């Protein structure tokens, strides 16, 4: 599962011109998604350069493995995620061969569509969406605002904290987000007030798409956990900090998170990510010993991901002035305290069944380094230190017409870098009554 093969060869090239120098979708990536062209039903595709190859069309023409083709008939990736990993690997190899062999171009060319003319959709039916809290620097920075002497919860280094979030309000990149309304309690008041959130924030997160299913009542070992990953995406877990501060005790966030979540449309598969797995060293020598179910038999605590994450903000005034997006932060995903394998092992240790198409969010990923904070709560110190933008504007939290763009690049020495694709949304005014 975790060894590279010919599809990861950095020298491999495709006959698709736009993919050769592509920053995100070269031949080594081959991410899966659901797209539509005007007037037609959504279907499954694969990004290659600036184009999308129609997998349903290739399957109907008999160009893909016969046991994989029936999994591509639906307008969602759940059947492929439910299949054994070997079938997803076989699909990757078949696509790689079709797109690298110039002699196969005639049979594939008719199934290529310019991505710019396609609309993307949420790639799978999300049964359950669980959001973790695996970014220790986010947990520390956020906790310090409330409890400066002891910012981390007592359980933080013993278990990957998570809560069950909302799947129905997940939208693909590009769908505008409405500012939520709700209760917030001003610090000088004993009773809450009601109205539009005044502290709308984004959260930079990595998303994990789940493959396969463990029976209810059976756990997934930390050694087997990475085998339950179908792929990765970017997640913006929009958060209303004022609503959150008032509602979150004692059962965790509710309306402050459930109003909207933006995900990037492409599933960068677990197979594509193999070159970018790296040793996980986020735990310090004096951290408490882990319970055995969170420790891999190989001695470490699982694999981290070599992914560089960035966040950009564009305001209405910046657009009018023709300014480029402003980089709010940059940092590595390897700064997460918990690995994806540990999150999955913990999620199922009580016998909870994870299903194909379930989505896990990592929690806000902040870096240990300056300029690496993954949300405005941390960047602005909850409004005490607003960001000054090149347009002269100040931002503590998001204003209407602000656009947030998350990007991610996986990189490793000796391999071709790949991207996760954009996760973008604009704040489009308040929810209607
Ligand atoms: Mn979150």
Coordinates of C-alpha atoms and ligand atoms in Angstrom, one line a residue:
X1 CA 0.0 0.0 0.0
X2 CA 2.7 2.5 0.9
X3 CA 5.3 1.8 -1.8
X4 CA 5.7 4.0 -4.8
X5 CA 5.3 2.6 -8.4
X6 CA 5.7 3.7 -12.0
X7 CA 2.8 6.2 -11.6
X8 CA 4.9 8.2 -9.2
X9 CA 8.0 8.4 -11.5
X10 CA 8.8 12.1 -11.6
X11 CA 10.0 11.7 -15.2
X12 CA 6.7 10.3 -16.5
X13 CA 5.0 12.5 -19.0
X14 CA 1.6 12.7 -20.6
X15 CA 0.5 13.6 -24.1
X16 CA -1.9 16.1 -22.5
X17 CA 0.0 19.4 -23.2
X18 CA -1.5 21.4 -20.3
X19 CA -0.5 18.8 -17.7
X20 CA 3.2 18.8 -18.5
X21 CA 4.2 21.8 -16.4
X22 CA 1.0 21.9 -14.3
X23 CA 1.5 23.0 -10.8
X24 CA -1.3 20.9 -9.3
X25 CA -2.5 18.2 -11.7
X26 CA 0.5 16.6 -13.5
X27 CA 0.3 12.9 -14.6
X28 CA 1.5 11.8 -11.1
X29 CA -1.7 13.2 -9.4
X30 CA -4.8 11.8 -11.2
X31 CA -7.3 13.1 -8.7
X32 CA -11.0 12.0 -8.9
X33 CA -14.1 14.2 -8.8
X34 CA -17.6 14.7 -10.0
X35 CA -18.2 17.3 -12.7
X36 CA -20.8 18.4 -15.2
X37 CA -20.8 20.2 -18.5
X38 CA -23.7 22.6 -19.4
X39 CA -27.0 20.8 -19.9
X40 CA -25.7 17.3 -18.9
X41 CA -25.9 15.2 -15.7
X42 CA -22.9 15.1 -13.3
X43 CA -20.4 12.3 -13.8
X44 CA -17.1 11.1 -12.5
X45 CA -13.9 12.6 -13.9
X46 CA -10.2 12.8 -13.4
X47 CA -8.2 16.1 -13.5
X48 CA -5.2 16.1 -15.9
X49 CA -3.6 19.6 -16.4
X50 CA -6.3 22.1 -17.3
X51 CA -8.6 19.3 -18.5
X52 CA -11.0 16.7 -17.1
X53 CA -11.1 13.2 -18.5
X54 CA -14.5 11.7 -18.4
X55 CA -14.2 8.3 -16.6
X56 CA -17.8 7.2 -17.3
X57 CA -17.1 7.7 -21.0
X58 CA -13.9 5.8 -20.9
X59 CA -15.6 3.0 -18.9
X60 CA -18.5 2.8 -21.5
X61 CA -15.9 2.5 -24.3
X62 CA -14.3 -0.5 -22.5
X63 CA -11.0 1.4 -21.8
X64 CA -10.9 0.8 -18.0
X65 CA -10.6 -2.5 -16.1
X66 CA -14.0 -4.4 -16.3
X67 CA -14.3 -4.8 -12.5
X68 CA -13.8 -1.0 -12.0
X69 CA -16.1 0.3 -14.8
X70 CA -19.4 -0.4 -13.0
X71 CA -18.1 1.6 -10.0
X72 CA -18.0 4.7 -12.3
X73 CA -21.6 4.8 -13.5
X74 CA -22.9 6.8 -10.5
X75 CA -22.5 10.6 -10.1
X76 CA -20.7 10.1 -6.8
X77 CA -17.5 8.3 -5.7
X78 CA -19.1 6.2 -3.0
X79 CA -19.2 3.0 -5.0
X80 CA -15.4 3.4 -5.8
X81 CA -14.7 4.2 -2.1
X82 CA -16.6 1.1 -1.1
X83 CA -14.5 -1.2 -3.3
X84 CA -11.2 -2.8 -2.3
X85 CA -8.2 -0.5 -2.5
X86 CA -6.8 -2.7 -5.3
X87 CA -9.6 -1.5 -7.6
X88 CA -8.8 2.1 -7.0
X89 CA -5.1 1.3 -7.7
X90 CA -6.1 -0.5 -10.9
X91 CA -8.0 2.6 -12.0
X92 CA -5.0 4.8 -11.3
X93 CA -2.7 2.5 -13.3
X94 CA -5.2 2.3 -16.2
X95 CA -5.5 6.1 -16.4
X96 CA -1.8 6.5 -16.2
X97 CA -1.3 4.2 -19.1
X98 CA -4.0 5.8 -21.2
X99 CA -2.6 9.3 -20.6
X100 CA 1.1 8.5 -21.0
X101 CA 1.0 6.4 -24.2
X102 CA 0.7 8.6 -27.3
X103 CA -0.8 5.7 -29.2
X104 CA -3.8 5.8 -26.9
X105 CA -4.5 9.5 -27.5
X106 CA -7.1 8.9 -30.2
X107 CA -9.3 6.8 -27.9
X108 CA -9.1 9.2 -25.0
X109 CA -9.0 12.6 -26.6
X110 CA -12.8 12.6 -27.3
X111 CA -13.4 12.2 -23.5
X112 CA -11.3 15.3 -22.5
X113 CA -13.1 18.5 -21.5
X114 CA -11.6 21.9 -20.6
X115 CA -11.9 22.2 -16.8
X116 CA -12.7 25.9 -17.1
X117 CA -16.0 25.0 -18.8
X118 CA -17.0 22.4 -16.3
X119 CA -18.9 22.7 -13.0
X120 CA -17.6 20.8 -10.0
X121 CA -19.8 19.0 -7.4
X122 CA -19.3 17.5 -4.0
X123 CA -17.5 14.3 -5.1
X124 CA -19.2 11.8 -2.8
X125 CA -22.4 11.5 -0.7
X126 CA -21.1 12.4 2.8
X127 CA -22.9 10.3 5.3
X128 CA -21.0 11.7 8.3
X129 CA -18.6 14.6 8.8
X130 CA -16.3 14.5 11.8
X131 CA -14.1 17.4 12.6
X132 CA -10.9 16.8 14.7
X133 CA -8.7 19.2 16.6
X134 CA -5.3 17.8 15.6
X135 CA -3.5 21.1 15.1
X136 CA -1.7 21.5 18.4
X137 CA -0.5 25.1 17.6
X138 CA -4.1 26.1 16.9
X139 CA -5.3 24.4 20.1
X140 CA -2.6 26.2 22.0
X141 CA -3.0 29.6 20.4
X142 CA -6.8 29.4 20.8
X143 CA -6.6 28.1 24.3
X144 CA -4.2 30.8 25.4
X145 CA -6.8 33.5 24.6
X146 CA -9.0 31.9 27.2
X147 CA -6.6 30.3 29.6
X148 CA -3.1 31.8 29.3
X149 CA -1.5 29.5 31.9
X150 CA -2.9 26.2 30.7
X151 CA -4.0 26.6 27.1
X152 CA -4.3 22.9 26.2
X153 CA -7.2 20.8 27.5
X154 CA -6.0 18.0 29.9
X155 CA -6.9 15.3 27.4
X156 CA -5.2 16.9 24.4
X157 CA -2.0 14.8 24.3
X158 CA -3.9 11.6 25.1
X159 CA -6.5 11.4 22.4
X160 CA -7.4 13.1 19.1
X161 CA -10.3 15.4 20.2
X162 CA -13.2 15.6 17.7
X163 CA -16.9 16.4 17.4
X164 CA -19.6 15.3 15.0
X165 CA -20.3 18.1 12.5
X166 CA -22.9 18.5 9.8
X167 CA -22.7 16.9 6.4
X168 CA -25.8 18.5 4.8
X169 CA -24.2 21.9 4.6
X170 CA -21.0 20.8 2.9
X171 CA -20.6 22.7 -0.4
X172 CA -17.9 22.4 -3.1
X173 CA -15.4 25.2 -3.7
X174 CA -17.0 28.3 -5.4
X175 CA -20.4 28.1 -3.6
X176 CA -20.9 31.4 -1.6
X177 CA -21.2 31.2 2.2
X178 CA -23.9 33.1 4.0
X179 CA -23.0 34.9 7.2
X180 CA -24.9 33.0 10.0
X181 CA -27.2 34.6 12.5
X182 CA -27.5 33.5 16.1
X183 CA -27.0 34.3 19.8
X184 CA -23.8 35.9 21.0
X185 CA -23.2 37.2 24.5
X186 CA -21.3 40.5 24.7
X187 CA -18.7 40.4 27.6
X188 CA -20.4 43.2 29.5
X189 CA -23.8 41.7 29.3
X190 CA -25.5 38.9 31.3
X191 CA -27.9 38.0 28.5
X192 CA -27.2 37.2 24.9
X193 CA -28.2 39.3 21.9
X194 CA -29.4 38.0 18.5
X195 CA -28.1 39.0 15.1
X196 CA -25.6 38.4 12.3
X197 CA -22.3 36.9 13.4
X198 CA -19.7 39.7 13.9
X199 CA -16.8 37.3 14.1
X200 CA -17.0 35.2 11.0
X201 CA -13.8 33.2 10.6
X202 CA -12.4 30.5 8.3
X203 CA -10.4 27.4 9.4
X204 CA -7.6 25.9 7.3
X205 CA -8.0 22.1 7.4
X206 CA -7.1 19.0 5.6
X207 CA -10.0 16.7 4.7
X208 CA -9.8 12.9 4.6
X209 CA -12.2 10.8 2.5
X210 CA -12.9 7.4 4.0
X211 CA -12.9 4.2 2.0
X212 CA -14.4 0.9 3.0
X213 CA -16.5 0.1 6.1
X214 CA -15.8 -1.6 9.4
X215 CA -18.7 -3.4 10.9
X216 CA -20.4 -1.7 13.8
X217 CA -18.7 -3.1 16.9
X218 CA -15.3 -3.7 15.3
X219 CA -12.4 -1.3 15.5
X220 CA -9.8 -0.4 12.9
X221 CA -6.2 -0.8 14.2
X222 CA -3.8 2.1 13.8
X223 CA -1.7 -0.1 11.6
X224 CA -4.6 -0.7 9.2
X225 CA -6.0 2.8 9.4
X226 CA -4.2 4.4 6.4
X227 CA -5.8 1.6 4.3
X228 CA -9.1 3.2 5.1
X229 CA -8.2 6.5 3.4
X230 CA -9.6 7.0 -0.1
X231 CA -8.0 10.4 -0.5
X232 CA -7.5 13.9 0.7
X233 CA -9.0 17.4 0.0
X234 CA -9.0 20.9 1.6
X235 CA -11.6 21.9 4.1
X236 CA -12.7 25.3 5.2
X237 CA -14.6 24.8 8.4
X238 CA -16.3 28.3 8.5
X239 CA -16.7 29.3 12.1
X240 CA -18.7 32.0 13.8
X241 CA -16.5 32.7 16.8
X242 CA -19.0 34.9 18.7
X243 CA -21.7 32.2 18.4
X244 CA -19.2 29.5 19.3
X245 CA -18.0 31.3 22.5
X246 CA -21.5 31.4 23.9
X247 CA -22.8 28.0 22.8
X248 CA -19.9 25.5 23.0
X249 CA -20.0 24.6 26.7
X250 CA -20.7 21.8 27.6
X251 CA -21.4 19.8 24.4
X252 CA -19.1 21.5 21.8
X253 CA -19.8 23.6 18.7
X254 CA -23.2 23.5 17.1
X255 CA -24.6 26.5 15.1
X256 CA -21.3 28.2 15.0
X257 CA -20.0 25.5 12.6
X258 CA -23.0 23.7 11.0
X259 CA -24.1 26.5 8.7
X260 CA -21.5 25.8 5.9
X261 CA -18.3 23.9 5.2
X262 CA -16.4 24.4 1.9
X263 CA -14.3 21.5 0.4
X264 CA -12.0 21.4 -2.6
X265 CA -13.6 19.3 -5.4
X266 CA -10.8 16.9 -6.2
X267 CA -10.1 13.7 -4.2
X268 CA -6.3 13.4 -4.3
X269 CA -6.1 9.7 -3.7
X270 CA -4.2 7.9 -1.0
X271 CA -2.2 6.2 -3.8
X272 CA -1.1 9.6 -5.2
X273 CA -0.1 10.7 -1.7
X274 CA 2.3 7.8 -1.1
X275 CA 5.5 9.7 -2.0
X276 CA 4.5 12.5 0.5
X277 CA 4.2 10.4 3.6
X278 CA 6.9 11.3 6.1
X279 CA 7.9 10.4 9.7
X280 CA 5.7 12.0 12.3
X281 CA 7.7 13.8 14.9
X282 CA 5.2 16.2 16.4
X283 CA 5.4 14.6 19.8
X284 CA 8.0 15.9 22.2
X285 CA 10.2 13.6 24.3
X286 CA 8.5 14.6 27.5
X287 CA 5.0 14.1 26.2
X288 CA 2.9 11.5 27.9
X289 CA 3.1 7.9 26.7
X290 CA 0.3 7.0 24.3
X291 CA -2.1 4.2 24.9
X292 CA -1.2 1.2 22.7
X293 CA -4.1 1.5 20.3
X294 CA -2.7 4.8 19.1
X295 CA 0.9 3.4 18.5
X296 CA 1.8 1.6 15.3
X297 CA 3.7 -1.7 15.6
X298 CA 6.5 -0.1 13.5
X299 CA 7.3 1.8 16.6
X300 CA 6.3 5.3 15.5
X301 CA 2.9 6.8 15.8
X302 CA 2.1 6.7 12.1
X303 CA 2.8 8.8 9.1
X304 CA 2.6 12.6 8.6
X305 CA 2.0 14.3 5.3
X306 CA 4.5 16.6 3.5
X307 CA 2.0 19.2 2.4
X308 CA 2.5 23.0 2.3
X309 CA -0.7 24.9 3.1
X310 CA -1.6 28.5 2.2
X311 CA -4.5 30.8 2.8
X312 CA -5.3 33.9 0.7
X313 CA -7.8 36.7 1.3
X314 CA -9.3 39.1 -1.3
X315 CA -11.6 41.9 -0.3
X316 CA -14.0 43.8 -2.5
X317 CA -11.7 46.9 -2.4
X318 CA -8.7 44.8 -3.4
X319 CA -10.7 43.5 -6.4
X320 CA -11.6 47.1 -7.4
X321 CA -7.9 48.1 -7.1
X322 CA -6.8 45.1 -9.1
X323 CA -4.7 43.8 -6.3
X324 CA -3.6 40.1 -6.1
X325 CA -4.9 37.9 -3.2
X326 CA -3.2 38.6 0.1
X327 CA -1.4 35.7 1.7
X328 CA -2.7 35.4 5.3
X329 CA -0.7 32.3 6.2
X330 CA 1.6 29.5 5.1
X331 CA 2.7 26.4 6.9
X332 CA 3.2 22.6 6.8
X333 CA 0.5 20.0 7.4
X334 CA 3.2 18.0 9.2
X335 CA 2.7 20.3 12.2
X336 CA -0.4 18.3 13.2
X337 CA 0.0 16.6 16.5
X338 CA -2.1 13.6 15.5
X339 CA -1.8 11.5 12.3
X340 CA -4.6 10.6 10.1
X341 CA -4.1 6.9 11.1
X342 CA -4.4 7.9 14.8
X343 CA -7.7 9.8 14.1
X344 CA -9.2 6.8 12.3
X345 CA -8.0 4.3 15.0
X346 CA -9.5 6.6 17.7
X347 CA -12.7 7.2 15.8
X348 CA -13.4 3.5 15.6
X349 CA -11.9 2.2 18.9
X350 CA -15.3 2.2 20.5
X351 CA -16.8 0.2 17.6
X352 CA -18.1 3.1 15.6
X353 CA -18.4 2.2 11.9
X354 CA -16.8 4.5 9.4
X355 CA -18.5 4.4 6.0
X356 CA -17.3 5.0 2.4
X357 CA -17.7 8.7 1.7
X358 CA -17.5 9.8 5.4
X359 CA -15.4 12.9 5.7
X360 CA -12.9 13.7 8.4
X361 CA -11.6 17.2 9.0
X362 CA -8.2 17.5 10.6
X363 CA -9.0 20.6 12.6
X364 CA -7.3 24.0 12.0
X365 CA -3.7 23.4 11.0
X366 CA -1.5 26.2 12.4
X367 CA 2.3 26.1 12.1
X368 CA 4.7 26.6 15.0
X369 CA 6.3 29.4 13.0
X370 CA 5.2 33.0 12.6
X371 CA 2.9 33.6 9.7
X372 CA 1.5 30.1 10.0
X373 CA -1.7 30.6 11.9
X374 CA -4.7 28.8 10.2
X375 CA -7.6 31.1 11.2
X376 CA -8.3 34.8 12.0
X377 CA -9.0 34.0 15.6
X378 CA -5.3 33.3 16.0
X379 CA -4.0 35.8 13.5
X380 CA -5.9 38.8 15.0
X381 CA -5.7 37.5 18.6
X382 CA -9.5 37.5 18.6
X383 CA -9.7 41.1 17.2
X384 CA -6.9 42.6 19.4
X385 CA -4.4 42.8 16.5
X386 CA -6.2 43.3 13.2
X387 CA -4.4 42.4 9.9
X388 CA -3.5 45.4 7.8
X389 CA -4.1 44.6 4.1
X390 CA -2.2 46.2 1.1
X391 CA -5.5 48.1 0.3
X392 CA -5.2 49.9 3.7
X393 CA -8.1 47.9 5.1
X394 CA -8.0 46.2 8.5
X395 CA -9.4 42.8 9.2
X396 CA -10.0 41.1 12.5
X397 CA -12.7 38.9 11.1
X398 CA -14.3 38.5 7.6
X399 CA -16.5 41.2 6.1
X400 CA -19.2 40.5 3.4
X401 CA -17.7 40.1 -0.1
X402 CA -14.4 38.8 1.4
X403 CA -13.1 35.7 -0.4
X404 CA -11.0 33.0 1.2
X405 CA -8.9 30.7 -0.9
X406 CA -7.0 27.7 0.6
X407 CA -4.3 25.9 -1.4
X408 CA -2.1 22.9 -0.7
X409 CA 1.0 21.5 -2.4
X410 CA 2.5 18.1 -1.6
X411 CA 6.2 17.9 -2.1
X412 CA 9.1 15.5 -1.5
X413 CA 12.7 15.2 -2.7
X414 CA 12.9 13.2 -5.9
X415 CA 9.2 13.4 -6.7
X416 CA 6.9 15.6 -8.7
X417 CA 4.9 18.0 -6.6
X418 CA 1.1 17.8 -6.8
X419 CA -1.7 20.1 -5.6
X420 CA -5.0 19.5 -3.9
X421 CA -6.9 22.1 -6.0
X422 CA -8.5 25.3 -4.8
X423 CA -10.9 25.6 -1.9
X424 CA -12.5 29.0 -2.4
X425 CA -15.6 30.8 -1.2
X426 CA -16.9 34.4 -0.9
X427 CA -18.9 35.7 2.0
X428 CA -22.2 36.7 0.4
X429 CA -24.2 38.5 3.0
X430 CA -26.3 37.3 5.9
X431 CA -28.8 34.4 5.9
X432 CA -32.3 35.4 5.1
X433 CA -35.0 35.4 7.7
Ligands
LIG1 MN1 -12.7 22.9 12.5

